[in-house]
CSV table of C-alpha atoms in Angstrom, one decimal:
chain,number,residue,atom,x,y,z
A,1,UNK,CA,13.6,-42.5,53.9
A,2,UNK,CA,14.5,-46.1,54.1
A,3,UNK,CA,18.2,-46.7,54.3
A,4,UNK,CA,19.9,-47.7,51.1
A,5,UNK,CA,21.4,-51.2,51.2
A,6,UNK,CA,25.1,-51.3,50.4
A,7,UNK,CA,27.5,-54.1,49.5
A,8,UNK,CA,31.3,-53.9,49.7
A,9,UNK,CA,33.1,-56.4,47.5
A,10,UNK,CA,36.6,-57.0,48.7
A,11,UNK,CA,37.2,-56.4,52.4
A,12,UNK,CA,40.8,-57.1,53.2
A,13,UNK,CA,42.5,-54.0,51.7
A,14,UNK,CA,42.8,-50.5,52.9
A,15,UNK,CA,40.0,-49.2,50.7
A,16,UNK,CA,37.6,-51.8,52.1
A,17,UNK,CA,38.4,-50.9,55.6
A,18,UNK,CA,38.0,-47.1,54.9
A,19,UNK,CA,34.7,-47.7,53.2
A,20,UNK,CA,33.4,-49.5,56.3
A,21,UNK,CA,34.8,-46.8,58.6
A,22,UNK,CA,33.0,-44.0,56.7
A,23,UNK,CA,29.8,-45.8,56.0
A,24,UNK,CA,29.3,-47.1,59.5
A,25,UNK,CA,28.3,-43.6,60.6
A,26,UNK,CA,26.4,-42.6,57.4
A,27,UNK,CA,22.8,-41.8,58.4
A,28,UNK,CA,21.2,-42.9,55.1
A,29,UNK,CA,22.8,-46.2,54.3
A,30,UNK,CA,23.4,-49.6,55.9
A,31,UNK,CA,26.2,-52.0,55.1
A,32,UNK,CA,24.3,-55.2,54.1
A,33,UNK,CA,27.1,-57.4,53.0
A,34,UNK,CA,30.9,-57.4,52.9
A,35,UNK,CA,32.7,-60.0,50.9
A,36,UNK,CA,36.1,-61.7,51.1
A,37,UNK,CA,36.9,-64.9,49.3
A,38,UNK,CA,40.0,-65.7,51.4
A,39,UNK,CA,38.4,-64.8,54.8
A,40,UNK,CA,34.7,-65.7,54.3
A,41,UNK,CA,33.1,-66.8,57.6
A,42,UNK,CA,35.4,-64.6,59.7
A,43,UNK,CA,34.3,-61.2,61.2
A,44,UNK,CA,35.3,-58.0,59.4
A,45,UNK,CA,37.0,-56.9,62.7
A,46,UNK,CA,39.1,-60.1,62.6
A,47,UNK,CA,40.6,-58.7,59.4
A,48,UNK,CA,40.8,-55.1,60.7
A,49,UNK,CA,41.1,-55.3,64.5
A,50,UNK,CA,40.9,-51.5,64.9
A,51,UNK,CA,37.2,-51.8,64.1
A,52,UNK,CA,36.5,-54.4,66.8
A,53,UNK,CA,33.1,-53.6,68.5
A,54,UNK,CA,32.4,-51.2,65.7
A,55,UNK,CA,32.2,-53.3,62.6
A,56,UNK,CA,31.9,-57.0,63.6
A,57,UNK,CA,29.9,-58.1,60.5
A,58,UNK,CA,30.6,-61.6,59.2
A,59,UNK,CA,32.3,-61.8,55.8
A,60,UNK,CA,30.6,-63.7,53.0
A,61,UNK,CA,31.6,-65.0,49.6
A,62,UNK,CA,30.7,-63.0,46.5
A,63,UNK,CA,28.7,-66.1,45.4
A,64,UNK,CA,26.2,-65.3,48.1
A,65,UNK,CA,25.3,-61.9,46.6
A,66,UNK,CA,21.9,-63.1,45.2
A,67,UNK,CA,20.8,-63.6,48.8
A,68,UNK,CA,20.9,-59.9,49.4
A,69,UNK,CA,18.8,-57.0,48.1
A,70,UNK,CA,21.3,-54.3,47.3
A,71,UNK,CA,21.0,-50.7,46.1
A,72,UNK,CA,24.6,-50.2,45.4
A,73,UNK,CA,27.9,-52.0,45.6
A,74,UNK,CA,31.5,-50.7,46.0
A,75,UNK,CA,34.1,-52.8,44.2
A,76,UNK,CA,37.3,-52.7,46.3
A,77,UNK,CA,39.0,-55.1,44.0
A,78,UNK,CA,42.3,-55.1,42.1
A,79,UNK,CA,42.7,-53.9,38.6
A,80,UNK,CA,41.8,-56.7,36.2
A,81,UNK,CA,39.3,-58.3,38.6
A,82,UNK,CA,36.6,-55.6,38.8
A,83,UNK,CA,35.8,-56.0,35.1
A,84,UNK,CA,34.8,-59.6,35.6
A,85,UNK,CA,32.4,-58.6,38.4
A,86,UNK,CA,30.8,-55.8,36.3
A,87,UNK,CA,30.4,-58.1,33.3
A,88,UNK,CA,28.9,-60.9,35.5
A,89,UNK,CA,26.4,-58.6,37.1
A,90,UNK,CA,25.7,-56.2,34.2
A,91,UNK,CA,22.0,-56.9,34.3
A,92,UNK,CA,21.6,-56.5,38.1
A,93,UNK,CA,19.5,-53.8,39.6
A,94,UNK,CA,22.2,-52.4,41.9
A,95,UNK,CA,24.4,-49.5,41.0
A,96,UNK,CA,28.2,-50.0,41.0
A,97,UNK,CA,31.1,-47.8,42.0
A,98,UNK,CA,34.4,-49.4,40.9
A,99,UNK,CA,37.5,-48.2,42.7
A,100,UNK,CA,39.9,-50.0,40.4
A,101,UNK,CA,41.2,-48.6,37.1
A,102,UNK,CA,39.2,-51.0,34.9
A,103,UNK,CA,36.8,-48.4,33.5
A,104,UNK,CA,38.6,-45.1,33.9
A,105,UNK,CA,40.2,-45.0,30.4
A,106,UNK,CA,38.7,-44.1,27.1
A,107,UNK,CA,38.8,-47.4,25.3
A,108,UNK,CA,39.7,-51.1,25.4
A,109,UNK,CA,42.8,-50.4,23.3
A,110,UNK,CA,44.1,-47.6,25.6
A,111,UNK,CA,43.5,-49.8,28.7
A,112,UNK,CA,45.3,-52.8,27.2
A,113,UNK,CA,48.3,-50.6,26.1
A,114,UNK,CA,48.8,-49.2,29.6
A,115,UNK,CA,47.7,-52.0,31.9
A,116,UNK,CA,49.1,-54.8,29.8
A,117,UNK,CA,46.1,-57.1,30.3
A,118,UNK,CA,43.1,-57.9,28.2
A,119,UNK,CA,39.9,-56.1,28.9
A,120,UNK,CA,37.0,-58.5,29.0
A,121,UNK,CA,34.1,-56.0,29.1
A,122,UNK,CA,34.6,-53.0,26.8
A,123,UNK,CA,30.9,-52.1,26.9
A,124,UNK,CA,31.5,-51.2,30.6
A,125,UNK,CA,34.1,-48.6,29.5
A,126,UNK,CA,31.5,-47.0,27.2
A,127,UNK,CA,28.9,-47.0,30.0
A,128,UNK,CA,31.0,-45.8,32.9
A,129,UNK,CA,31.1,-42.2,34.2
A,130,UNK,CA,34.3,-40.9,35.5
A,131,UNK,CA,33.6,-40.2,39.2
A,132,UNK,CA,35.0,-36.7,39.7
A,133,UNK,CA,32.1,-34.8,41.3
A,134,UNK,CA,33.7,-31.4,40.7
A,135,UNK,CA,33.7,-32.1,36.9
A,136,UNK,CA,30.9,-34.5,36.2
A,137,UNK,CA,28.2,-34.0,38.9
A,138,UNK,CA,25.3,-34.2,36.5
A,139,UNK,CA,26.5,-37.3,34.8
A,140,UNK,CA,27.2,-39.0,38.1
A,141,UNK,CA,23.7,-38.3,39.3
A,142,UNK,CA,22.3,-40.3,36.4
A,143,UNK,CA,24.9,-43.1,36.3
A,144,UNK,CA,24.7,-46.7,37.2
A,145,UNK,CA,28.4,-47.5,36.8
A,146,UNK,CA,31.0,-45.1,38.2
A,147,UNK,CA,34.8,-45.4,37.6
A,148,UNK,CA,36.1,-43.9,40.8
A,149,UNK,CA,39.2,-41.8,40.0
A,150,UNK,CA,42.7,-42.8,40.9
A,151,UNK,CA,44.5,-41.0,43.8
A,152,UNK,CA,47.3,-39.3,41.8
A,153,UNK,CA,44.8,-38.3,39.0
A,154,UNK,CA,42.5,-36.7,41.5
A,155,UNK,CA,45.3,-34.3,42.6
A,156,UNK,CA,46.4,-33.5,39.1
A,157,UNK,CA,43.0,-33.1,37.5
A,158,UNK,CA,41.6,-30.9,40.2
A,159,UNK,CA,44.8,-28.8,40.2
A,160,UNK,CA,44.7,-28.2,36.4
A,161,UNK,CA,41.1,-28.2,35.4
A,162,UNK,CA,40.3,-24.5,35.9
A,163,UNK,CA,43.3,-23.4,33.9
A,164,UNK,CA,42.7,-25.9,31.1
A,165,UNK,CA,39.0,-25.1,30.8
A,166,UNK,CA,39.9,-21.4,30.5
A,167,UNK,CA,42.7,-22.2,28.0
A,168,UNK,CA,45.1,-20.2,30.1
A,169,UNK,CA,48.1,-22.6,29.9
A,170,UNK,CA,50.0,-24.4,27.2
A,171,UNK,CA,48.8,-28.0,26.9
A,172,UNK,CA,52.0,-29.7,25.9
A,173,UNK,CA,54.3,-28.5,28.7
A,174,UNK,CA,52.6,-29.7,31.9
A,175,UNK,CA,54.7,-31.2,34.6
A,176,UNK,CA,53.0,-33.2,37.4
A,177,UNK,CA,55.4,-34.1,40.2
A,178,UNK,CA,53.7,-36.2,42.9
A,179,UNK,CA,54.7,-37.8,46.3
A,180,UNK,CA,52.6,-40.5,48.0
A,181,UNK,CA,52.6,-42.4,51.2
A,182,UNK,CA,53.1,-46.2,51.2
A,183,UNK,CA,49.3,-47.1,51.5
A,184,UNK,CA,49.1,-46.2,47.8
A,185,UNK,CA,50.9,-49.5,47.1
A,186,UNK,CA,48.1,-51.5,48.8
A,187,UNK,CA,48.0,-53.7,51.9
A,188,UNK,CA,49.8,-56.8,50.5
A,189,UNK,CA,53.4,-57.2,51.4
A,190,UNK,CA,55.8,-56.5,48.6
A,191,UNK,CA,59.4,-55.3,48.3
A,192,UNK,CA,58.4,-51.7,47.5
A,193,UNK,CA,56.6,-51.2,50.8
A,194,UNK,CA,58.9,-53.1,53.1
A,195,UNK,CA,60.0,-51.0,56.1
A,196,UNK,CA,63.7,-51.3,55.2
A,197,UNK,CA,63.0,-49.9,51.7
A,198,UNK,CA,60.7,-47.1,52.8
A,199,UNK,CA,62.0,-45.9,56.1
A,200,UNK,CA,64.6,-43.0,55.9
A,201,UNK,CA,64.3,-43.2,52.1
A,202,UNK,CA,62.7,-41.3,49.2
A,203,UNK,CA,62.6,-42.4,45.6
A,204,UNK,CA,60.9,-41.9,42.2
A,205,UNK,CA,59.1,-44.8,40.4
A,206,UNK,CA,57.0,-45.5,37.4
A,207,UNK,CA,59.2,-43.1,35.4
A,208,UNK,CA,57.7,-42.2,32.0
A,209,UNK,CA,55.1,-45.0,31.9
A,210,UNK,CA,53.0,-45.0,35.2
A,211,UNK,CA,49.5,-46.0,34.2
A,212,UNK,CA,47.9,-42.9,36.0
A,213,UNK,CA,49.6,-40.8,33.3
A,214,UNK,CA,47.0,-41.7,30.7
A,215,UNK,CA,44.1,-41.3,33.1
A,216,UNK,CA,45.2,-37.8,33.9
A,217,UNK,CA,45.8,-37.0,30.3
A,218,UNK,CA,42.5,-38.5,29.1
A,219,UNK,CA,40.3,-36.5,31.4
A,220,UNK,CA,42.3,-33.3,30.9
A,221,UNK,CA,41.9,-33.7,27.1
A,222,UNK,CA,38.1,-33.6,27.7
A,223,UNK,CA,38.3,-30.6,30.0
A,224,UNK,CA,40.5,-28.6,27.7
A,225,UNK,CA,39.0,-29.7,24.4
A,226,UNK,CA,42.6,-30.2,23.1
A,227,UNK,CA,45.2,-32.9,23.4
A,228,UNK,CA,47.4,-32.5,26.5
A,229,UNK,CA,50.8,-33.9,27.2
A,230,UNK,CA,51.6,-34.6,30.8
A,231,UNK,CA,55.0,-35.4,32.2
A,232,UNK,CA,54.0,-37.3,35.4
A,233,UNK,CA,56.4,-38.7,37.9
A,234,UNK,CA,55.4,-40.3,41.2
A,235,UNK,CA,57.6,-40.6,44.3
A,236,UNK,CA,57.3,-42.7,47.4
A,237,UNK,CA,57.4,-41.0,50.8
A,238,UNK,CA,58.2,-42.7,54.1
A,239,UNK,CA,54.7,-41.8,55.5
A,240,UNK,CA,51.5,-43.9,55.9
A,241,UNK,CA,49.1,-41.8,53.8
A,242,UNK,CA,48.7,-38.7,51.8
A,243,UNK,CA,49.6,-37.3,48.4
A,244,UNK,CA,51.3,-33.9,47.6
A,245,UNK,CA,51.4,-33.0,44.0
A,246,UNK,CA,53.2,-30.0,42.6
A,247,UNK,CA,52.2,-28.9,39.1
A,248,UNK,CA,54.1,-26.6,36.7
A,249,UNK,CA,52.5,-25.0,33.7
A,250,UNK,CA,53.3,-22.2,31.3
A,251,UNK,CA,50.6,-19.5,30.8
A,252,UNK,CA,49.4,-18.6,27.3
A,253,UNK,CA,48.7,-15.0,28.3
A,254,UNK,CA,49.7,-12.4,30.9
A,255,UNK,CA,49.0,-13.8,34.4
A,256,UNK,CA,48.8,-12.5,37.9
A,257,UNK,CA,47.9,-13.7,41.4
A,258,UNK,CA,44.5,-12.0,41.5
A,259,UNK,CA,43.4,-13.4,38.2
A,260,UNK,CA,44.4,-16.9,39.3
A,261,UNK,CA,42.6,-16.8,42.7
A,262,UNK,CA,39.4,-15.5,41.0
A,263,UNK,CA,39.5,-18.3,38.4
A,264,UNK,CA,39.9,-21.0,41.0
A,265,UNK,CA,37.3,-19.5,43.3
A,266,UNK,CA,34.7,-19.3,40.6
A,267,UNK,CA,35.5,-22.8,39.2
A,268,UNK,CA,35.1,-24.5,42.7
A,269,UNK,CA,32.3,-22.3,44.1
A,270,UNK,CA,30.1,-25.4,44.4
A,271,UNK,CA,32.7,-27.9,45.4
A,272,UNK,CA,32.5,-28.5,49.1
A,273,UNK,CA,35.6,-30.7,49.3
A,274,UNK,CA,38.0,-28.4,47.5
A,275,UNK,CA,39.6,-25.9,49.8
A,276,UNK,CA,41.6,-23.0,48.2
A,277,UNK,CA,44.4,-22.4,50.6
A,278,UNK,CA,46.1,-19.1,51.5
A,279,UNK,CA,49.4,-20.9,52.0
A,280,UNK,CA,51.1,-24.0,50.8
A,281,UNK,CA,49.2,-27.0,52.2
A,282,UNK,CA,50.8,-30.1,53.7
A,283,UNK,CA,49.5,-33.7,53.7
A,284,UNK,CA,48.6,-33.5,57.4
A,285,UNK,CA,46.2,-30.7,56.6
A,286,UNK,CA,43.9,-33.2,54.9
A,287,UNK,CA,44.8,-36.5,56.8
A,288,UNK,CA,41.7,-38.6,57.3
A,289,UNK,CA,39.4,-36.3,55.3
A,290,UNK,CA,37.8,-36.0,51.9
A,291,UNK,CA,39.3,-32.6,51.2
A,292,UNK,CA,41.5,-31.7,48.3
A,293,UNK,CA,43.5,-28.6,49.3
A,294,UNK,CA,44.8,-26.4,46.5
A,295,UNK,CA,47.3,-23.6,46.5
A,296,UNK,CA,47.9,-21.7,43.2
A,297,UNK,CA,50.5,-19.1,42.5
A,298,UNK,CA,52.4,-17.4,39.6
A,299,UNK,CA,56.1,-17.0,39.4
A,300,UNK,CA,56.8,-13.9,37.3
A,301,UNK,CA,60.5,-14.6,37.1
A,302,UNK,CA,60.1,-18.0,35.3
A,303,UNK,CA,56.6,-17.2,33.8
A,304,UNK,CA,55.2,-20.4,35.4
A,305,UNK,CA,52.0,-21.2,37.1
A,306,UNK,CA,52.6,-23.4,40.2
A,307,UNK,CA,49.8,-25.5,41.8
A,308,UNK,CA,50.1,-27.5,44.9
A,309,UNK,CA,47.4,-30.2,45.3
A,310,UNK,CA,47.1,-32.3,48.5
A,311,UNK,CA,44.7,-35.2,49.4
A,312,UNK,CA,44.5,-38.2,51.7
A,313,UNK,CA,45.0,-40.9,49.1
A,314,UNK,CA,42.7,-43.4,51.0
A,315,UNK,CA,39.9,-40.9,51.3
A,316,UNK,CA,39.6,-38.3,48.6
A,317,UNK,CA,41.8,-40.6,46.6
A,318,UNK,CA,39.6,-43.6,47.0
A,319,UNK,CA,36.9,-44.4,49.6
A,320,UNK,CA,35.8,-40.9,50.5
A,321,UNK,CA,35.4,-39.9,46.9
A,322,UNK,CA,33.5,-43.1,46.3
A,323,UNK,CA,31.1,-42.2,49.1
A,324,UNK,CA,30.7,-38.7,47.7
A,325,UNK,CA,29.7,-40.3,44.4
A,326,UNK,CA,27.3,-42.6,46.1
A,327,UNK,CA,25.6,-39.6,47.8
A,328,UNK,CA,25.2,-37.9,44.4
A,329,UNK,CA,23.8,-41.0,42.8
A,330,UNK,CA,21.2,-41.3,45.6
A,331,UNK,CA,20.2,-37.7,45.4
A,332,UNK,CA,21.7,-36.9,48.8
A,333,UNK,CA,23.8,-34.0,49.9
A,334,UNK,CA,27.3,-34.9,48.7
A,335,UNK,CA,28.8,-34.0,52.1
A,336,UNK,CA,26.7,-36.5,54.2
A,337,UNK,CA,28.8,-38.9,56.1
A,338,UNK,CA,32.0,-37.1,55.0
A,339,UNK,CA,32.2,-34.2,57.5
A,340,UNK,CA,35.6,-35.5,58.7
A,341,UNK,CA,38.0,-33.1,60.4
A,342,UNK,CA,41.7,-33.4,59.6
A,343,UNK,CA,44.0,-35.2,62.1
A,344,UNK,CA,46.9,-32.9,62.8
A,345,UNK,CA,49.4,-33.7,64.1
């Protein structure tokens, strides 16, 4: 099989570097172009020196895209910018996987309410498939535009989907309590990720109105067939990467450990990157991999189901899940190029 030609739009961030790191060893694709408007003409390894001698490709402008024959492009662009690209290239032959939030929500109105900016291409929202392989494999296989899920939503959605589909929990009393490493804030310097603010510190942010709330809620509405109400609170950890989410939900019927384990085992029987753990997982258990580790239990005393969901926010929460979606779109085994072993310690 001829290798698929891949473009990566936006090279200077963490997501761009992780896409290159993963795709460099993918046997069925080749990275044909990588763009950067601010660093065009330089080498990719000038921007990300840890890839010197591994990925020394010259960066080009997005305006040069017509000079390349591409099968698929990854958009590693900020929210509010990806929609311009998708609108501009809507008639192009290549498939698109967008890693921003521009096409994840249900409508232009919902997007503008939560992101506080105008959406310039609402037809893209109608066309896009939400890129959660565990939930939408068949739709992803036929899609030309994928809205790659957010990192927090990935942990929450995978943690809750089995229970909601089976209608085993109340839909209006779900608490999603998440902790993330600083790479979730992106590579650009800002006060929130300054060393003095992060080191030896721990804090909540985005209380009540974090934009991932509506992404989680929208997909879980689809899964459950009912309206859900999610109380989502993210926290910033003084670590580089990783998300640990603890979810609390009240069952609608008598629950026990065996029933819970059997439910999750059946639901994720064909999900190679979901690991059902025998003990509570930690973020180092998935560091550098595309795994989502889940631990589910029932507290008889409080009558609560507790789920712990852990991912690497840059891999399963971004670049790795995007590559998994790419594999599905090309009819490849979804694990190709993603057999990454956790780095621990």
